[in-house]
mmCIF file of C-alpha atoms in Angstrom:
data_model
loop_
_atom_site.group_PDB
_atom_site.id
_atom_site.type_symbol
_atom_site.label_atom_id
_atom_site.label_comp_id
_atom_site.label_asym_id
_atom_site.label_seq_id
_atom_site.Cartn_x
_atom_site.Cartn_y
_atom_site.Cartn_z
ATOM 1 C CA ASP A 667 174.129 -64.069 -84.673
ATOM 2 C CA ALA A 668 175.934 -62.027 -82.897
ATOM 3 C CA GLY A 669 175.082 -58.193 -83.072
ATOM 4 C CA VAL A 670 177.878 -55.922 -82.499
ATOM 5 C CA ILE A 671 179.638 -56.404 -78.862
ATOM 6 C CA GLN A 672 180.704 -53.245 -76.926
ATOM 7 C CA SER A 673 182.145 -52.984 -72.794
ATOM 8 C CA PRO A 674 181.293 -52.095 -70.520
ATOM 9 C CA ARG A 675 178.219 -51.365 -70.272
ATOM 10 C CA HIS A 676 178.302 -49.157 -67.308
ATOM 11 C CA GLU A 677 181.575 -47.064 -67.058
ATOM 12 C CA VAL A 678 181.746 -44.262 -64.355
ATOM 13 C CA THR A 679 185.276 -42.971 -63.359
ATOM 14 C CA GLU A 680 186.538 -39.810 -62.129
ATOM 15 C CA MET A 681 187.556 -36.295 -63.882
ATOM 16 C CA GLY A 682 191.433 -37.441 -64.883
ATOM 17 C CA GLN A 683 191.157 -41.400 -64.887
ATOM 18 C CA GLU A 684 191.753 -42.608 -68.321
ATOM 19 C CA VAL A 685 188.548 -44.614 -69.930
ATOM 20 C CA THR A 686 188.745 -47.505 -72.345
ATOM 21 C CA LEU A 687 185.964 -48.778 -74.928
ATOM 22 C CA ARG A 688 185.472 -51.698 -76.835
ATOM 23 C CA CYS A 689 183.825 -52.920 -79.204
ATOM 24 C CA LYS A 690 183.924 -55.773 -81.410
ATOM 25 C CA PRO A 691 181.583 -55.083 -85.149
ATOM 26 C CA ILE A 692 179.788 -57.928 -87.123
ATOM 27 C CA SER A 693 181.969 -60.724 -88.400
ATOM 28 C CA GLY A 694 181.609 -59.811 -92.002
ATOM 29 C CA HIS A 695 181.778 -56.142 -91.431
ATOM 30 C CA ASN A 696 184.742 -54.176 -92.595
ATOM 31 C CA SER A 697 183.719 -50.491 -92.061
ATOM 32 C CA LEU A 698 182.922 -49.286 -87.538
ATOM 33 C CA PHE A 699 182.101 -46.126 -85.795
ATOM 34 C CA TRP A 700 182.447 -44.635 -82.953
ATOM 35 C CA TYR A 701 179.115 -42.276 -82.114
ATOM 36 C CA ARG A 702 178.799 -40.194 -79.137
ATOM 37 C CA GLN A 703 175.178 -39.560 -77.980
ATOM 38 C CA THR A 704 173.876 -36.603 -75.494
ATOM 39 C CA MET A 705 170.662 -35.123 -75.436
ATOM 40 C CA MET A 706 172.027 -31.483 -76.121
ATOM 41 C CA ARG A 707 173.742 -32.185 -79.555
ATOM 42 C CA GLY A 708 172.182 -35.665 -80.217
ATOM 43 C CA LEU A 709 174.226 -38.481 -82.414
ATOM 44 C CA GLU A 710 177.329 -37.447 -83.536
ATOM 45 C CA LEU A 711 179.727 -39.477 -85.515
ATOM 46 C CA LEU A 712 183.152 -39.437 -83.838
ATOM 47 C CA ILE A 713 185.522 -41.184 -86.093
ATOM 48 C CA TYR A 714 184.910 -44.512 -88.796
ATOM 49 C CA PHE A 715 187.356 -47.026 -89.798
ATOM 50 C CA ASN A 716 187.591 -49.152 -93.187
ATOM 51 C CA ASN A 717 189.489 -52.277 -93.268
ATOM 52 C CA ASN A 718 190.823 -51.816 -89.551
ATOM 53 C CA VAL A 719 192.062 -48.455 -91.089
ATOM 54 C CA PRO A 720 190.542 -44.233 -89.788
ATOM 55 C CA ILE A 721 189.011 -42.741 -92.480
ATOM 56 C CA ASP A 722 187.810 -39.876 -90.811
ATOM 57 C CA ASP A 723 188.556 -38.447 -87.455
ATOM 58 C CA SER A 724 187.338 -35.317 -87.738
ATOM 59 C CA GLY A 725 184.186 -35.531 -85.053
ATOM 60 C CA MET A 726 187.044 -36.444 -82.463
ATOM 61 C CA PRO A 727 186.422 -33.655 -80.015
ATOM 62 C CA GLU A 728 190.823 -33.100 -78.714
ATOM 63 C CA ASP A 729 193.377 -35.057 -79.025
ATOM 64 C CA ARG A 730 191.840 -36.152 -74.858
ATOM 65 C CA PHE A 731 190.278 -39.187 -77.771
ATOM 66 C CA SER A 732 191.484 -41.439 -78.931
ATOM 67 C CA ALA A 733 190.721 -44.088 -80.957
ATOM 68 C CA LYS A 734 192.132 -48.014 -82.474
ATOM 69 C CA MET A 735 191.216 -51.075 -84.476
ATOM 70 C CA PRO A 736 194.415 -53.518 -84.253
ATOM 71 C CA ASN A 737 192.269 -55.809 -86.133
ATOM 72 C CA ALA A 738 188.916 -56.781 -88.283
ATOM 73 C CA SER A 739 187.480 -58.215 -84.971
ATOM 74 C CA PHE A 740 188.157 -55.395 -82.525
ATOM 75 C CA SER A 741 188.710 -51.881 -81.714
ATOM 76 C CA THR A 742 189.114 -49.113 -79.097
ATOM 77 C CA LEU A 743 187.877 -45.424 -77.783
ATOM 78 C CA LYS A 744 190.171 -43.866 -75.055
ATOM 79 C CA ILE A 745 189.660 -40.983 -73.207
ATOM 80 C CA GLN A 746 192.775 -39.456 -71.069
ATOM 81 C CA PRO A 747 192.256 -37.738 -69.255
ATOM 82 C CA SER A 748 188.390 -37.936 -68.922
ATOM 83 C CA GLU A 749 186.242 -34.984 -67.588
ATOM 84 C CA PRO A 750 182.709 -34.392 -66.536
ATOM 85 C CA ARG A 751 181.790 -33.293 -69.907
ATOM 86 C CA ASP A 752 182.897 -36.257 -71.827
ATOM 87 C CA SER A 753 179.775 -37.913 -69.678
ATOM 88 C CA ALA A 754 177.282 -39.581 -72.482
ATOM 89 C CA VAL A 755 176.782 -42.512 -74.172
ATOM 90 C CA TYR A 756 179.155 -44.405 -77.301
ATOM 91 C CA PHE A 757 177.967 -46.082 -79.482
ATOM 92 C CA CYS A 758 180.291 -48.734 -81.557
ATOM 93 C CA ALA A 759 178.105 -49.544 -84.863
ATOM 94 C CA SER A 760 178.957 -51.506 -88.175
ATOM 95 C CA GLN A 761 177.874 -51.728 -91.302
ATOM 96 C CA THR A 762 178.455 -54.115 -94.376
ATOM 97 C CA PRO A 763 180.874 -53.928 -96.982
ATOM 98 C CA GLY A 764 180.190 -52.194 -100.561
ATOM 99 C CA VAL A 765 177.915 -49.940 -101.357
ATOM 100 C CA GLY A 766 174.434 -50.009 -100.269
ATOM 101 C CA THR A 767 171.679 -48.638 -98.363
ATOM 102 C CA GLY A 768 174.390 -47.841 -95.524
ATOM 103 C CA GLU A 769 172.145 -49.774 -92.700
ATOM 104 C CA LEU A 770 174.853 -49.071 -89.613
ATOM 105 C CA PHE A 771 174.083 -52.451 -86.764
ATOM 106 C CA PHE A 772 174.860 -50.336 -83.512
ATOM 107 C CA GLY A 773 176.175 -51.780 -80.557
ATOM 108 C CA GLU A 774 174.086 -51.637 -77.055
ATOM 109 C CA GLY A 775 176.237 -48.206 -75.871
ATOM 110 C CA SER A 776 178.855 -47.894 -73.200
ATOM 111 C CA ARG A 777 177.091 -45.235 -70.627
ATOM 112 C CA LEU A 778 179.774 -43.293 -69.229
ATOM 113 C CA THR A 779 179.449 -40.981 -66.475
ATOM 114 C CA VAL A 780 182.752 -38.851 -65.581
ATOM 115 C CA LEU A 781 182.386 -37.207 -61.765
ATOM 116 C CA GLY B 527 178.713 -30.174 -94.121
ATOM 117 C CA GLN B 528 174.609 -31.231 -92.628
ATOM 118 C CA ASN B 529 171.555 -29.069 -91.241
ATOM 119 C CA ILE B 530 169.003 -31.185 -90.305
ATOM 120 C CA ASP B 531 165.987 -29.947 -88.567
ATOM 121 C CA GLN B 532 163.165 -32.065 -86.925
ATOM 122 C CA PRO B 533 160.083 -31.453 -84.530
ATOM 123 C CA THR B 534 161.613 -32.386 -80.679
ATOM 124 C CA GLU B 535 158.849 -34.036 -79.588
ATOM 125 C CA MET B 536 155.660 -34.752 -80.812
ATOM 126 C CA THR B 537 152.442 -37.078 -78.889
ATOM 127 C CA ALA B 538 150.076 -38.954 -80.978
ATOM 128 C CA THR B 539 147.060 -40.987 -79.996
ATOM 129 C CA GLU B 540 147.243 -45.004 -80.471
ATOM 130 C CA GLY B 541 145.689 -46.744 -83.669
ATOM 131 C CA ALA B 542 146.089 -43.073 -85.569
ATOM 132 C CA ILE B 543 148.452 -41.448 -87.899
ATOM 133 C CA VAL B 544 151.616 -39.586 -87.345
ATOM 134 C CA GLN B 545 154.192 -37.849 -89.575
ATOM 135 C CA ILE B 546 157.015 -37.204 -88.275
ATOM 136 C CA ASN B 547 159.016 -34.241 -90.732
ATOM 137 C CA CYS B 548 162.850 -33.467 -91.593
ATOM 138 C CA THR B 549 164.477 -30.693 -93.765
ATOM 139 C CA TYR B 550 168.007 -30.509 -94.146
ATOM 140 C CA GLN B 551 171.103 -28.204 -96.269
ATOM 141 C CA THR B 552 173.693 -30.767 -97.364
ATOM 142 C CA SER B 553 176.629 -29.758 -99.549
ATOM 143 C CA GLY B 554 175.493 -32.541 -101.544
ATOM 144 C CA PHE B 555 173.282 -35.350 -101.477
ATOM 145 C CA ASN B 556 173.854 -39.046 -100.566
ATOM 146 C CA GLY B 557 170.356 -40.111 -99.255
ATOM 147 C CA LEU B 558 168.241 -39.780 -96.341
ATOM 148 C CA PHE B 559 168.214 -42.111 -93.771
ATOM 149 C CA TRP B 560 165.597 -42.343 -90.953
ATOM 150 C CA TYR B 561 166.792 -44.760 -87.528
ATOM 151 C CA GLN B 562 164.061 -45.399 -84.158
ATOM 152 C CA GLN B 563 165.725 -45.917 -81.286
ATOM 153 C CA HIS B 564 163.533 -46.755 -78.040
ATOM 154 C CA ALA B 565 164.643 -45.486 -74.886
ATOM 155 C CA GLY B 566 168.044 -46.414 -73.678
ATOM 156 C CA GLU B 567 168.315 -48.497 -76.637
ATOM 157 C CA ALA B 568 170.724 -48.671 -79.556
ATOM 158 C CA PRO B 569 169.464 -46.817 -83.051
ATOM 159 C CA THR B 570 168.286 -48.859 -85.415
ATOM 160 C CA PHE B 571 167.727 -48.632 -88.981
ATOM 161 C CA LEU B 572 164.064 -47.987 -90.696
ATOM 162 C CA SER B 573 164.701 -46.899 -94.181
ATOM 163 C CA TYR B 574 166.770 -45.441 -96.574
ATOM 164 C CA ASN B 575 165.818 -43.307 -99.763
ATOM 165 C CA VAL B 576 167.464 -41.581 -102.623
ATOM 166 C CA LEU B 577 164.998 -41.065 -105.181
ATOM 167 C CA ASP B 578 162.143 -38.430 -104.680
ATOM 168 C CA GLY B 579 159.101 -40.058 -103.533
ATOM 169 C CA LEU B 580 157.557 -42.686 -101.267
ATOM 170 C CA GLU B 581 158.560 -45.790 -99.830
ATOM 171 C CA GLU B 582 156.053 -47.780 -98.079
ATOM 172 C CA LYS B 583 157.498 -50.723 -95.634
ATOM 173 C CA GLY B 584 154.808 -51.802 -93.248
ATOM 174 C CA ARG B 585 152.856 -49.801 -91.224
ATOM 175 C CA PHE B 586 155.865 -47.254 -91.641
ATOM 176 C CA SER B 587 156.646 -45.587 -94.820
ATOM 177 C CA SER B 588 159.223 -42.571 -95.972
ATOM 178 C CA PHE B 589 158.900 -39.948 -98.257
ATOM 179 C CA LEU B 590 161.750 -37.657 -99.885
ATOM 180 C CA SER B 591 161.839 -34.325 -102.029
ATOM 181 C CA ARG B 592 165.187 -34.041 -102.762
ATOM 182 C CA SER B 593 164.505 -30.161 -104.401
ATOM 183 C CA LYS B 594 163.032 -29.374 -101.676
ATOM 184 C CA GLY B 595 165.494 -30.992 -99.085
ATOM 185 C CA TYR B 596 162.102 -32.150 -96.587
ATOM 186 C CA SER B 597 161.718 -35.757 -96.351
ATOM 187 C CA TYR B 598 158.971 -37.623 -93.743
ATOM 188 C CA LEU B 599 158.340 -40.637 -91.548
ATOM 189 C CA LEU B 600 154.494 -41.826 -91.765
ATOM 190 C CA LEU B 601 153.654 -44.163 -89.106
ATOM 191 C CA LYS B 602 149.930 -45.710 -89.578
ATOM 192 C CA GLU B 603 148.187 -47.426 -86.996
ATOM 193 C CA LEU B 604 149.744 -46.370 -84.331
ATOM 194 C CA GLN B 605 151.009 -48.667 -81.651
ATOM 195 C CA MET B 606 152.220 -48.335 -78.354
ATOM 196 C CA LYS B 607 155.839 -50.049 -78.752
ATOM 197 C CA ASP B 608 155.868 -47.273 -81.310
ATOM 198 C CA SER B 609 156.760 -44.783 -78.156
ATOM 199 C CA ALA B 610 160.421 -44.029 -79.246
ATOM 200 C CA SER B 611 163.189 -41.673 -81.538
ATOM 201 C CA TYR B 612 163.117 -41.166 -84.568
ATOM 202 C CA LEU B 613 166.151 -39.761 -86.221
ATOM 203 C CA CYS B 614 166.605 -38.612 -89.492
ATOM 204 C CA ALA B 615 170.199 -38.262 -91.098
ATOM 205 C CA VAL B 616 171.740 -37.177 -93.888
ATOM 206 C CA PRO B 617 175.206 -38.481 -95.708
ATOM 207 C CA PRO B 618 177.161 -35.813 -97.776
ATOM 208 C CA ARG B 619 177.995 -36.683 -100.766
ATOM 209 C CA GLY B 620 181.216 -38.200 -101.627
ATOM 210 C CA GLY B 621 180.516 -39.538 -98.184
ATOM 211 C CA TYR B 622 178.215 -41.785 -97.910
ATOM 212 C CA GLN B 623 179.221 -43.515 -94.318
ATOM 213 C CA LYS B 624 179.429 -40.406 -92.908
ATOM 214 C CA VAL B 625 176.171 -40.586 -91.278
ATOM 215 C CA THR B 626 175.705 -37.256 -88.963
ATOM 216 C CA PHE B 627 172.593 -37.774 -86.648
ATOM 217 C CA GLY B 628 170.584 -34.625 -85.192
ATOM 218 C CA THR B 629 168.991 -34.844 -82.146
ATOM 219 C CA GLY B 630 165.752 -37.031 -83.718
ATOM 220 C CA THR B 631 161.860 -36.685 -82.528
ATOM 221 C CA LYS B 632 160.605 -38.192 -79.369
ATOM 222 C CA LEU B 633 157.507 -39.664 -80.276
ATOM 223 C CA GLN B 634 155.052 -40.535 -77.613
ATOM 224 C CA VAL B 635 151.877 -43.066 -78.446
ATOM 225 C CA ILE B 636 149.153 -42.178 -75.844
ATOM 226 C CA PRO B 637 146.072 -44.801 -75.186
#
C-alpha cells in the first residue's frame, strides 16, 4: 500500500521566491497534518484538516504561509515570499478516521533550503 | 498548551536496557504518544498510553503516570538499529488531533 507521498523531496530556492510543497495522504484517511521540523524547535504542528476543512491553523507562523486541501487526495503548503528562516524539513501526515490511538502516518518529508 | 521535557541525548550499549524519560505539563490530558525517528527519515508510531501503567510491545515498553505528568519508554536488548530520536507528544484535552512534539531524545547505541 502506498504511504503518504510528498513532493518535492528536496528544494533549494532563493529568498523571496514562492515555494509550494505537495502532499497526497493515504487513501481513506480523512485527516491531514502539516508539520515543520528544525533542530531548534523540533517537530511543530502548522495546520491540520478534517474532511478537507482546515480545523486549526494556529501553528502557521505568519501570513506568508498558507495551506489548502482542495480534495481528499491532495494538499499544498505554500510559502510566499520565502525567507532563510523557513529552511526546515516539512512533513505531511495523515490519520485514520474516528477516535482511536490517533496514530499519524508521516510522509518522507520535503527538505527546504532558502538561501 | 503543552510543555514537554526530554533529555536531549543518550548513549547506551548494544544488548543493554535504556529508559528514556518524558515529563509533561498540559492544560488537559488526552493520551501520550511515543514516536521513533531515524536520521533523515519520517517519524513512525511506537505507542499510545492513556491509562496509568506499563504497556509492553515486544522489546519496547511505555509507562505512564498521569498524576506525576511522567512517562518513559523502555528499550530492551538494544540493537544498533535502535539508534534514532524518540519523540514524546501529548495532545491537549479536546484536541486529540493536535499532536505537537518537542525536540525528542537522540539515542545512540554503541557496540
